[in-house]
Structures are given as structure tokens and as C-alpha cells.
Amino acid sequence: MTQRQVKAAVLLIGDELLSGRTQDVNLQAIAKYLAPLGVQVAEARVVADVPEEISAAVNALRTKYDYVFTTGGIGPTHDDKTADAVAAAFGVNIDVREDARAILEVHYKGRASLNESRLRMARIPDGASLIANPVSKAPGFQLGNVFVLAGVPSITRGMLQDVGHRIEGGAIVRARTVRAKGVPEGDIADALGELESGANGAVTFGSYPWFTPEGFGVHLVARSADPAALEKAIADLMDIIRARGAESEEVVEPS
Amino acid sequence: MTQRQVKAAVLLIGDELLSGRTQDVNLQAIAKYLAPLGVQVAEARVVADVPEEISAAVNALRTKYDYVFTTGGIGPTHDDKTADAVAAAFGVNIDVREDARAILEVHYKGRASLNESRLRMARIPDGASLIANPVSKAPGFQLGNVFVLAGVPSITRGMLQDVGHRIEGGAIVRARTVRAKGVPEGDIADALGELESGANGAVTFGSYPWFTPEGFGVHLVARSADPAALEKAIADLMDIIRARGAESEEVVEPS
């Protein structure tokens, strides 16, 4: 029995990602968190702090994929526009909610005033459930199939801990990598293409050249939800490289 | 006289970016390359090695923005689908082109065979102009307002050197950053919001909390195409922080 593929999109929000000020790391963190749950990230977008752009992207992605994860734009400042834009995308009301306010009251008590700006972080769209923030307390939220997370990487990762139990995953796609040394990609491309055709979609193959001061080569990655097909794919990859007289080994690396 | 804003989109192509195997660095490199030319990156997308997804994204972005930059998927292997997908997006023919083949012939002479796989790198859509690749020779190409670049970061950066002279930029948006120490974002959010409103779109302000072992604070970034407005914005930001009795200094950092 084959399980269905469950697909997600990631929507990264913030001018600072597009200007180059900030290097995003959340896409990778979310992809790695979801993979063992049986969810593959199939698309990502980066949009500016513009409400209409955020809403349009949320609507395009939530209708196309099983899940959407947004990061960024839920802090206390004027450039934090995500919560309102997500509410607008769903066509629901948004206001300060008591459960979210209570969390902030406990957190700021004796530290800082729960002023109007900070109260913005308690604005939650109608019908959403809160996502716990173990780092800085101000919650994220889930509305339908959309998970709204903070953008600061440590907080994003913290919030993910309250996401997994809400996810209904499907087939778990595993990846294995063979590292070939001294063989240029162009020499094995034909054989690799035949392997991909022969796999009839059960396995996909990726080819990623590497260059270091010690030499060059290629990482060949096989991805499949079928353990037996993946095992065979790795053996086939090793054969292709051996046939070229080149060195190879299986390596463990980020899949 | 105000110059118009010229906007670009970046389309990152490759399964490995979505699986988390590879951390993208090209978005940031392209954004930083374009900013001094008077081009702002306004949106980015990451799509898998799926021809229909690539074509759809190219068409969505090239009609919305002045320029589109794609990275990835122009190598010799079966998973390199970008050139054909871009041709399909424009509805033009694609085939091995003699000028591109000649570049590869010179490069591979005496090194490796220019086999069928490597010849794939000479497939260029009708009407495109080549983009020189000073690193590994196989060219990128420009078709209309779409620039198709390699995905390996050193090659992407190399190809950008043949891009700048083709770009008609507009207003150059500059960014300056004030680093405030010991002041939480929520304390200055109101004042910052007023500053943004008062600027009537001439300046945009971003607020980015920082945390280090030595303490915490916030980076306040002002962005503007108007040098005088930017100068005033920085003075205003300094005033806001001074009024809180906190330390601040202007810092130079990636904008």
C-alpha cells in the first residue's frame, strides 16, 4: 500500500530577506523538521512586508498545498503585518484575544509595560488556535492549514515543537547520498538519466557537483518513500561510479 | 525629480533547496549585487525540478516585475530542466546553439568528451543572448527580461558580472542601520510607527531584535532613495533611542 504524498509550502515574510540584509535559515529548518513527519516542502516564497502581497501568497499556497508555514512579521512593530494579512486572506476578523493577552501579561509582569505595541502580538484571527512560543512567549497561531510562526530562527524552531502533533503526514521520503570523487558530473549524466527513467518515479535522483581544495566530484542523491527501491538505487549509483573507475562512498548528510 | 523604482524577482530552482539539503545563498548575493544598480528584489520563489512549476513561476514573475533572475537547473544532468522550461514559458523553440557549443568545445578539448549530456548545456532558447560563465564556461542566457544563471554560488556570482551592463536601474535605495543596546523592541514600537507614518513612504523602517551573550537590543534600519530623508531618519532614530536613555550607534552592515 502506498501512502499519499503530503506537501507543504513555506512563506518567508520580510523586507530584510529580500534586501539581502538577512540570510534566511528558516526554510531549511522547516524542511528538515517536516521530512520525518511525512511532509515534503514543495514550494517556498519570500515576500515583502506588504499586506496585499502576504494575503495573496497565503491564498495561492493554502489552496495548492496540504500545509503552509509562514515565518516573520508577528512582532510588536509597525512592520509586523502578517497576522492581519492572514486574517484578510481567510476573510475573518482579527482582534486582541484574551488567551493570547493572558500569556503576554504573565510574561511582561514586572519586566515591561504591556503597551499598545506589545498588545499587537495578542492579535489573533477568529477561529485560530495558538501555537506556543517557548522562547519569548508571544504566540504564533494556526488557522486552517496555515501555521503562522515567528521569524527569529530560535523562536521559529521553538514554535515548531507545538506543530508536529497537529500534522497528518503521509509517505516519508528518505534520501541517501553517494559521494563520488574525481568524476565529473558530465561523465555520468547519461547513466544517471537512465536510472531515473528506469525508476518510473519511485526514486528521484539529484546530482550536485562539489569542489574543494583537495579535488572535485559529485554528490548523487537518491530520494524515495520505498526503502527497497532506495536500497537498489544506492547500489546502482555505486555501480555507475565503479564502472568509471572512480572512488565513491555513501555519506550521511542533510537530505 | 524622482526616479522610478525598478523591481526584480528571484526564482531559485532545485529539489535540494526545498528538501533542506542545500542552504540557498544566491538570493542574498543577487539582492546585494542589484541594489547599487538601482534594482530592488521584491519577491523570491523556490520551486522544485518540475518543468511546469518552473514555467508557471517564470511567467507569473516576468509579467509582474521588471527583471527576473533564475538560478539552478542548467547543468548536464537529467534534473537540469530550467532552459527547456524557460523556453516553454516564452513559447519559443530550444535547441543546441552553435555559439554555445563552440564555447563548450574549446573548454572540454583535451579534458573530457563533449558527450550528449554536456551538449545539453548548449541548449539555448531562440532569441536568447548568452551570459558568460567565467568559472566553468557553460553559459547562462538572457531571454527578454529573464536572466537564467547557474545555481552553484561561485558560478552564479561569476555570471552576474555579465549582467550589470544589461540592466536599466532606477532609484537607488540605500539603507542605514542604528544599533540600540538594552532597549526592547516593544518599548520603541510606537515611536517607530509614528516615524514611518510621518515619512509618507519616503522612508521605510525595519526593526530587527538582536540577542547575544552580552545582551540584547534592536537594529533599526531606515531605507530610502532620498539621501536627505535618510539623513533625517537616522537622526530621528537616534533621538528615539536617546529619549529611552539607551545606548545607540550607527553601524555599517549588510543593508
Coordinates of C-alpha atoms in Angstrom, one line a residue:
Chain A
M1 CA 0.0 0.0 0.0
T2 CA 1.4 3.3 -1.0
Q3 CA 0.8 6.3 1.3
R4 CA -0.1 9.5 -0.3
Q5 CA 2.5 12.4 -0.6
V6 CA 1.7 15.3 1.7
K7 CA 3.1 18.6 0.5
A8 CA 3.7 21.9 2.2
A9 CA 4.7 25.4 1.2
V10 CA 6.8 27.8 3.2
L11 CA 6.2 31.6 3.0
L12 CA 9.0 33.7 4.3
I13 CA 8.0 37.3 5.1
G14 CA 10.1 40.3 5.5
D15 CA 11.9 43.2 3.6
E16 CA 15.1 42.2 5.2
L17 CA 15.2 38.8 3.4
L18 CA 14.7 40.5 0.0
S19 CA 17.2 43.3 0.6
G20 CA 19.9 40.8 1.4
R21 CA 20.3 42.2 5.0
T22 CA 19.3 38.8 6.5
Q23 CA 20.2 35.4 5.3
D24 CA 17.1 33.1 5.7
V25 CA 17.7 29.9 7.5
N26 CA 14.1 29.0 8.3
L27 CA 13.3 27.3 5.1
Q28 CA 15.9 24.7 5.7
A29 CA 14.9 24.3 9.4
I30 CA 11.2 23.8 8.5
A31 CA 12.0 21.3 5.7
K32 CA 14.2 19.2 7.9
Y33 CA 11.6 19.3 10.7
L34 CA 8.8 18.2 8.4
A35 CA 10.5 15.4 6.4
P36 CA 10.4 12.8 9.2
L37 CA 6.8 13.6 9.8
G38 CA 6.0 12.6 6.2
V39 CA 5.6 16.1 4.8
Q40 CA 7.7 17.4 1.8
V41 CA 8.2 21.1 1.2
A42 CA 7.2 21.6 -2.5
E43 CA 7.5 25.3 -2.9
A44 CA 8.6 28.4 -1.0
R45 CA 8.1 32.1 -1.5
V46 CA 9.7 35.2 0.0
V47 CA 7.5 38.4 0.1
A48 CA 8.0 41.9 1.5
D49 CA 6.2 43.4 4.4
V50 CA 3.2 44.4 2.2
P51 CA -0.2 43.2 3.4
E52 CA -1.7 42.5 0.0
E53 CA 1.4 40.5 -1.1
I54 CA 1.2 38.4 2.0
S55 CA -2.5 37.7 1.7
A56 CA -2.2 36.8 -2.0
A57 CA 0.6 34.4 -1.3
V58 CA -1.2 32.8 1.6
N59 CA -4.3 32.2 -0.6
A60 CA -2.3 30.9 -3.5
L61 CA -0.4 28.4 -1.4
R62 CA -3.1 27.2 1.1
T63 CA -5.3 26.1 -1.8
K64 CA -2.5 24.3 -3.6
Y65 CA -0.7 22.5 -0.7
D66 CA -1.7 20.5 2.3
Y67 CA 0.0 22.8 4.7
V68 CA 1.5 26.3 4.7
F69 CA 4.1 27.6 7.1
T70 CA 4.8 31.3 7.4
T71 CA 7.7 32.9 9.2
G72 CA 8.1 36.5 10.2
G73 CA 6.0 39.6 10.8
I74 CA 4.3 38.8 14.1
G75 CA 6.2 41.1 16.4
P76 CA 5.2 44.4 18.1
T77 CA 6.3 46.9 15.4
H78 CA 4.6 48.7 12.6
D79 CA 6.3 46.4 10.0
D80 CA 4.8 43.3 11.5
K81 CA 1.8 42.8 9.2
T82 CA 1.4 39.0 9.0
A83 CA -1.4 38.3 11.4
D84 CA -3.7 40.9 9.9
A85 CA -2.8 39.8 6.4
V86 CA -3.5 36.1 7.2
A87 CA -6.9 37.1 8.7
A88 CA -7.6 39.1 5.5
A89 CA -6.7 36.1 3.3
F90 CA -9.2 34.0 5.2
G91 CA -11.8 36.8 5.3
V92 CA -12.1 36.6 9.1
N93 CA -12.0 39.2 11.8
I94 CA -8.9 39.8 13.9
D95 CA -8.6 41.4 17.4
V96 CA -6.7 41.1 20.7
R97 CA -7.7 37.8 22.1
E98 CA -7.9 37.1 25.9
D99 CA -5.9 33.9 25.9
A100 CA -3.1 35.5 24.0
R101 CA -3.2 38.6 26.1
A102 CA -3.0 36.5 29.3
I103 CA 0.2 34.9 28.1
L104 CA 1.7 38.3 27.4
E105 CA 0.5 39.7 30.8
V106 CA 2.3 36.9 32.7
H107 CA 5.4 37.3 30.6
Y108 CA 5.8 41.1 30.9
K109 CA 4.6 41.4 34.5
G110 CA 7.3 43.3 36.4
R111 CA 9.5 43.5 33.3
A112 CA 8.0 45.9 30.9
S113 CA 4.7 47.5 30.2
L114 CA 2.1 45.7 28.1
N115 CA 1.7 48.7 25.9
E116 CA -0.3 49.0 22.8
S117 CA 2.6 47.9 20.6
R118 CA 3.1 44.7 22.6
L119 CA -0.6 44.0 22.6
R120 CA -0.4 43.8 18.8
M121 CA 1.2 40.4 19.5
A122 CA -2.1 39.2 21.0
R123 CA -4.0 40.0 17.8
I124 CA -5.3 36.6 16.7
P125 CA -7.7 35.9 13.8
D126 CA -11.1 34.4 14.7
G127 CA -11.1 30.7 14.6
A128 CA -7.3 30.3 15.0
S129 CA -5.6 28.2 17.7
L130 CA -2.5 29.4 19.4
I131 CA 1.0 28.0 18.8
A132 CA 3.1 28.0 21.9
N133 CA 6.3 30.1 21.9
P134 CA 8.7 28.6 24.5
V135 CA 11.4 31.3 23.8
S136 CA 9.8 34.7 24.0
K137 CA 6.2 33.7 24.8
A138 CA 4.2 35.8 22.2
P139 CA 2.3 33.1 20.5
G140 CA 2.0 32.1 16.8
F141 CA -1.2 30.6 15.5
Q142 CA -2.8 28.0 13.3
L143 CA -5.7 29.0 11.1
G144 CA -7.0 26.1 8.9
N145 CA -4.0 24.6 7.2
V146 CA -1.8 27.7 7.7
F147 CA 0.8 27.8 10.6
V148 CA 2.0 31.3 11.4
L149 CA 5.4 31.3 13.1
A150 CA 7.9 34.0 14.2
G151 CA 10.9 34.9 12.0
V152 CA 13.7 34.9 14.6
P153 CA 15.2 31.4 13.9
S154 CA 15.5 30.3 17.5
I155 CA 11.8 31.2 18.0
T156 CA 10.8 29.6 14.8
R157 CA 12.4 26.4 15.9
G158 CA 10.8 26.7 19.3
M159 CA 7.3 27.1 17.9
L160 CA 7.8 24.0 15.6
Q161 CA 7.7 21.9 18.8
D162 CA 4.0 22.8 19.0
V163 CA 3.3 22.0 15.4
G164 CA 4.2 18.3 14.8
H165 CA 1.3 16.8 16.8
R166 CA -1.1 18.8 14.6
I167 CA 0.3 17.4 11.3
E168 CA -1.1 14.4 9.4
G169 CA 1.8 13.2 7.5
G170 CA 2.0 10.8 4.5
A171 CA 4.8 8.9 2.9
I172 CA 8.1 9.5 4.5
V173 CA 10.6 10.3 1.7
R174 CA 14.1 9.3 2.6
A175 CA 17.3 10.5 0.9
R176 CA 20.7 8.8 0.7
T177 CA 23.8 10.3 -0.8
V178 CA 26.8 8.8 -2.6
R179 CA 29.9 10.9 -2.8
A180 CA 31.9 10.3 -5.9
K181 CA 35.4 11.7 -6.2
G182 CA 37.3 12.7 -9.3
V183 CA 34.4 12.0 -11.6
P184 CA 32.8 15.0 -13.4
E185 CA 29.0 15.2 -13.5
G186 CA 29.0 15.2 -17.3
D187 CA 30.6 11.8 -17.4
I188 CA 27.8 10.0 -15.6
A189 CA 24.9 12.1 -16.6
D190 CA 23.7 9.6 -19.3
A191 CA 23.8 6.7 -16.9
L192 CA 22.0 8.7 -14.2
G193 CA 19.3 9.8 -16.6
E194 CA 18.7 6.1 -17.5
L195 CA 18.5 5.2 -13.8
E196 CA 15.8 8.0 -13.3
S197 CA 13.8 6.8 -16.3
G198 CA 14.0 3.2 -15.1
A199 CA 12.8 4.0 -11.7
N200 CA 9.4 5.2 -13.0
G201 CA 9.0 7.8 -10.4
A202 CA 9.6 5.5 -7.4
V203 CA 13.0 7.1 -7.0
T204 CA 14.2 10.6 -8.0
F205 CA 17.9 11.3 -8.4
G206 CA 19.7 14.6 -7.9
S207 CA 23.3 15.4 -9.0
Y208 CA 25.3 18.1 -7.2
P209 CA 28.9 18.8 -8.1
W210 CA 31.3 19.7 -5.4
F211 CA 34.6 21.4 -5.4
T212 CA 37.2 21.6 -2.6
P213 CA 40.8 22.4 -2.4
E214 CA 41.5 18.6 -2.5
G215 CA 39.6 18.0 -5.7
F216 CA 36.2 17.7 -7.2
G217 CA 33.4 15.3 -7.7
V218 CA 29.7 14.9 -7.4
H219 CA 27.1 14.1 -4.8
L220 CA 24.4 11.8 -6.1
V221 CA 21.3 11.9 -4.1
A222 CA 18.5 9.3 -4.3
R223 CA 15.1 10.1 -2.8
S224 CA 12.3 7.6 -2.3
A225 CA 9.5 6.7 0.0
D226 CA 10.2 3.0 -0.8
P227 CA 13.1 1.6 1.3
A228 CA 13.7 -1.3 -1.1
A229 CA 13.8 0.9 -4.1
L230 CA 16.1 3.3 -2.3
E231 CA 18.5 0.4 -1.4
K232 CA 18.6 -0.7 -5.0
A233 CA 19.2 2.9 -6.1
I234 CA 22.2 3.3 -3.9
A235 CA 23.7 0.0 -5.3
D236 CA 23.0 1.2 -8.8
L237 CA 24.7 4.5 -8.1
M238 CA 27.8 2.8 -6.7
D239 CA 27.9 0.6 -9.8
I240 CA 27.8 3.6 -12.1
I241 CA 30.7 5.2 -10.3
R242 CA 32.7 1.9 -10.0
A243 CA 32.3 1.5 -13.8
R244 CA 34.1 4.8 -14.2
G245 CA 37.0 3.6 -12.1
A246 CA 36.3 6.5 -9.6
E247 CA 36.2 6.5 -5.8
S248 CA 32.9 6.5 -4.1
E249 CA 31.4 6.1 -0.6
E250 CA 28.0 6.6 0.9
V251 CA 27.9 9.6 3.1
V252 CA 25.4 10.9 5.7
E253 CA 24.5 14.4 5.1
P254 CA 21.4 16.7 5.2
S255 CA 18.9 15.1 2.9
Chain B
M1 CA 12.9 64.6 -9.9
T2 CA 12.1 61.1 -8.5
Q3 CA 13.4 58.2 -10.4
R4 CA 11.1 55.2 -10.7
Q5 CA 11.6 52.1 -8.6
V6 CA 12.8 49.1 -10.7
K7 CA 11.9 45.8 -9.2
A8 CA 13.1 42.3 -9.7
A9 CA 12.1 38.8 -8.7
V10 CA 14.5 35.9 -8.0
L11 CA 13.5 32.3 -8.8
L12 CA 15.6 29.6 -7.1
I13 CA 15.2 26.2 -8.8
G14 CA 16.1 22.8 -7.3
D15 CA 14.7 20.0 -5.2
E16 CA 17.8 20.3 -2.9
L17 CA 16.7 23.8 -1.7
L18 CA 13.3 22.5 -0.7
S19 CA 14.4 19.3 1.0
G20 CA 16.8 21.3 3.2
R21 CA 19.9 19.5 1.7
T22 CA 21.2 22.8 0.4
Q23 CA 21.1 26.2 2.1
D24 CA 20.5 28.9 -0.6
V25 CA 22.9 31.8 -0.6
N26 CA 22.1 33.1 -4.1
L27 CA 19.1 35.3 -3.1
Q28 CA 21.2 37.4 -0.8
A29 CA 24.1 37.6 -3.4
I30 CA 21.7 38.7 -6.2
A31 CA 20.0 41.2 -4.0
K32 CA 23.3 42.8 -2.9
Y33 CA 24.5 42.9 -6.5
L34 CA 21.4 44.6 -7.8
A35 CA 20.9 47.2 -5.1
P36 CA 23.7 49.6 -6.2
L37 CA 22.4 49.3 -9.8
G38 CA 19.0 50.7 -8.7
V39 CA 17.1 47.4 -8.7
Q40 CA 15.2 46.1 -5.6
V41 CA 14.3 42.4 -5.2
A42 CA 10.6 42.5 -4.4
E43 CA 9.8 38.8 -4.4
A44 CA 11.5 35.4 -4.5
R45 CA 10.3 31.9 -5.1
V46 CA 11.8 28.4 -4.7
V47 CA 10.4 25.7 -7.0
A48 CA 11.3 22.0 -7.5
D49 CA 12.9 20.5 -10.6
V50 CA 9.5 20.2 -12.3
P51 CA 9.2 21.8 -15.7
E52 CA 5.6 23.0 -15.3
E53 CA 6.3 24.6 -12.0
I54 CA 9.3 26.4 -13.4
S55 CA 7.4 27.7 -16.4
A56 CA 4.5 28.9 -14.4
A57 CA 6.7 30.8 -12.0
V58 CA 8.7 32.4 -14.8
N59 CA 5.5 33.6 -16.4
A60 CA 4.0 34.8 -13.2
L61 CA 7.1 36.8 -12.3
R62 CA 8.3 38.2 -15.7
T63 CA 4.9 39.9 -16.2
K64 CA 4.9 41.3 -12.7
Y65 CA 8.4 42.6 -12.3
D66 CA 11.0 44.5 -14.4
Y67 CA 13.5 41.7 -14.2
V68 CA 13.6 38.0 -13.2
F69 CA 16.7 36.1 -12.2
T70 CA 16.7 32.3 -12.1
T71 CA 19.4 30.2 -10.5
G72 CA 19.9 26.4 -10.9
G73 CA 19.0 23.7 -13.3
I74 CA 21.2 24.4 -16.3
G75 CA 23.8 21.7 -15.9
P76 CA 24.3 18.4 -17.9
T77 CA 22.1 16.0 -15.9
H78 CA 18.5 14.8 -16.2
D79 CA 17.4 17.0 -13.3
D80 CA 18.5 20.2 -15.1
K81 CA 15.2 21.4 -16.6
T82 CA 15.4 25.1 -16.5
A83 CA 16.4 26.0 -20.0
D84 CA 13.6 24.0 -21.6
A85 CA 11.1 25.3 -19.0
V86 CA 12.1 28.9 -19.7
A87 CA 11.7 28.3 -23.5
A88 CA 8.3 26.8 -22.9
A89 CA 7.3 29.7 -20.7
F90 CA 8.1 32.1 -23.6
G91 CA 6.6 29.7 -26.2
V92 CA 9.8 29.6 -28.2
N93 CA 11.9 26.8 -29.6
I94 CA 15.1 25.5 -27.9
D95 CA 18.0 23.6 -29.4
V96 CA 21.8 23.2 -29.2
R97 CA 23.1 26.5 -30.5
E98 CA 26.4 26.8 -32.3
D99 CA 27.9 29.7 -30.3
A100 CA 27.2 27.9 -27.1
R101 CA 28.5 24.6 -28.5
A102 CA 31.7 26.4 -29.6
I103 CA 32.3 27.6 -26.0
L104 CA 31.9 24.1 -24.7
E105 CA 34.2 22.6 -27.4
V106 CA 37.0 24.9 -26.5
H107 CA 36.5 24.2 -22.8
Y108 CA 36.4 20.4 -23.0
K109 CA 39.0 20.0 -25.7
G110 CA 41.6 17.5 -24.4
R111 CA 39.8 17.3 -21.0
A112 CA 36.6 15.4 -21.5
S113 CA 34.3 14.3 -24.2
L114 CA 31.6 16.7 -25.3
N115 CA 29.0 14.0 -25.0
E116 CA 25.3 14.3 -25.3
S117 CA 24.8 15.2 -21.7
R118 CA 27.3 18.0 -21.8
L119 CA 25.8 19.2 -25.1
R120 CA 22.6 19.8 -23.1
M121 CA 24.4 22.8 -21.7
A122 CA 24.4 24.4 -25.1
R123 CA 20.7 24.2 -25.4
I124 CA 19.6 27.9 -25.7
P125 CA 16.1 29.2 -26.4
D126 CA 15.6 31.0 -29.7
G127 CA 16.1 34.7 -29.3
A128 CA 18.2 34.5 -26.2
S129 CA 21.6 36.1 -25.7
L130 CA 24.4 34.2 -23.9
I131 CA 25.6 35.1 -20.4
A132 CA 29.3 34.5 -20.0
N133 CA 30.4 32.0 -17.3
P134 CA 34.0 32.8 -16.2
V135 CA 34.1 29.9 -13.8
S136 CA 33.1 26.7 -15.7
K137 CA 32.3 28.2 -19.2
A138 CA 28.9 26.6 -19.8
P139 CA 26.9 29.8 -20.4
G140 CA 23.7 31.2 -18.9
F141 CA 21.3 33.2 -21.1
Q142 CA 19.0 36.2 -21.1
L143 CA 15.6 35.9 -22.8
G144 CA 13.6 39.1 -22.6
N145 CA 13.7 40.3 -19.1
V146 CA 14.6 36.9 -17.7
F147 CA 18.3 36.1 -16.7
V148 CA 19.0 32.4 -16.4
L149 CA 22.0 31.7 -14.2
A150 CA 23.7 28.6 -12.8
G151 CA 23.0 27.5 -9.2
V152 CA 26.5 26.8 -7.8
P153 CA 27.1 30.0 -5.9
S154 CA 30.6 30.8 -7.3
I155 CA 29.3 30.4 -10.8
T156 CA 26.2 32.4 -10.1
R157 CA 28.4 35.3 -8.9
G158 CA 30.7 34.9 -11.8
M159 CA 27.7 35.1 -14.3
L160 CA 26.4 38.3 -12.6
Q161 CA 29.5 40.1 -13.9
D162 CA 27.9 39.8 -17.4
V163 CA 24.5 41.0 -16.2
G164 CA 25.0 44.5 -14.8
H165 CA 25.6 46.2 -18.1
R166 CA 22.3 44.9 -19.4
I167 CA 20.3 46.4 -16.6
E168 CA 18.5 49.7 -16.6
G169 CA 18.2 50.6 -13.0
G170 CA 16.1 53.2 -11.3
A171 CA 16.2 54.9 -7.9
I172 CA 19.0 53.5 -5.7
V173 CA 17.5 52.7 -2.3
R174 CA 20.1 53.0 0.4
A175 CA 19.8 51.6 3.9
R176 CA 21.4 52.8 7.2
T177 CA 21.3 51.0 10.5
V178 CA 21.2 52.2 14.1
R179 CA 22.1 49.6 16.7
A180 CA 20.4 50.2 20.0
K181 CA 21.5 48.3 23.1
G182 CA 19.4 47.3 26.1
V183 CA 16.2 48.6 24.6
P184 CA 13.5 46.1 23.8
E185 CA 11.6 46.4 20.5
G186 CA 8.3 46.8 22.3
D187 CA 9.4 50.0 24.0
I188 CA 10.1 51.9 20.9
A189 CA 7.5 50.4 18.6
D190 CA 5.0 53.3 19.0
A191 CA 7.6 56.0 18.2
L192 CA 8.9 53.9 15.3
G193 CA 5.4 53.6 13.9
E194 CA 4.9 57.3 14.1
L195 CA 8.2 57.9 12.3
E196 CA 7.0 55.6 9.5
S197 CA 3.7 57.3 9.2
G198 CA 5.3 60.7 9.2
A199 CA 7.7 59.7 6.4
N200 CA 4.8 59.3 3.9
G201 CA 6.5 56.4 2.1
A202 CA 9.8 58.4 1.5
V203 CA 11.5 56.2 4.1
T204 CA 10.6 52.7 5.3
F205 CA 11.7 51.5 8.7
G206 CA 12.5 48.0 9.8
S207 CA 13.0 46.7 13.3
Y208 CA 15.1 43.6 14.0
P209 CA 15.7 42.4 17.6
W210 CA 19.2 41.0 18.4
F211 CA 20.3 38.8 21.2
T212 CA 23.9 38.0 22.0
P213 CA 25.6 36.6 25.2
E214 CA 26.4 40.2 26.1
G215 CA 22.9 41.4 26.0
F216 CA 20.0 42.3 23.7
G217 CA 18.7 45.2 21.7
V218 CA 17.3 46.1 18.3
H219 CA 18.7 47.1 14.9
L220 CA 16.6 49.9 13.4
V221 CA 17.0 50.1 9.6
A222 CA 15.9 53.1 7.6
R223 CA 15.6 52.6 3.8
S224 CA 15.2 55.4 1.3
A225 CA 16.1 56.6 -2.2
D226 CA 16.3 60.2 -0.9
P227 CA 19.6 60.9 0.9
A228 CA 18.2 63.9 2.8
A229 CA 15.2 62.0 4.1
L230 CA 17.5 59.1 5.1
E231 CA 19.8 61.5 7.0
K232 CA 16.8 62.9 8.9
A233 CA 15.6 59.4 9.5
I234 CA 18.8 58.4 11.2
A235 CA 18.8 61.5 13.4
D236 CA 15.2 60.7 14.4
L237 CA 16.0 57.1 15.2
M238 CA 18.9 58.3 17.4
D239 CA 16.6 60.7 19.2
I240 CA 14.1 57.9 19.9
I241 CA 16.7 55.8 21.5
R242 CA 18.3 58.7 23.4
A243 CA 14.9 59.5 24.8
R244 CA 14.8 56.0 26.3
G245 CA 18.2 56.5 27.9
A246 CA 19.7 53.6 26.0
E247 CA 23.0 53.3 24.1
S248 CA 23.0 53.6 20.4
E249 CA 25.4 53.9 17.5
E250 CA 25.2 53.8 13.7
V251 CA 26.6 50.6 12.3
V252 CA 27.6 49.5 8.9
E253 CA 26.1 46.2 7.9
P254 CA 24.5 44.4 5.0
S255 CA 21.6 46.6 4.0

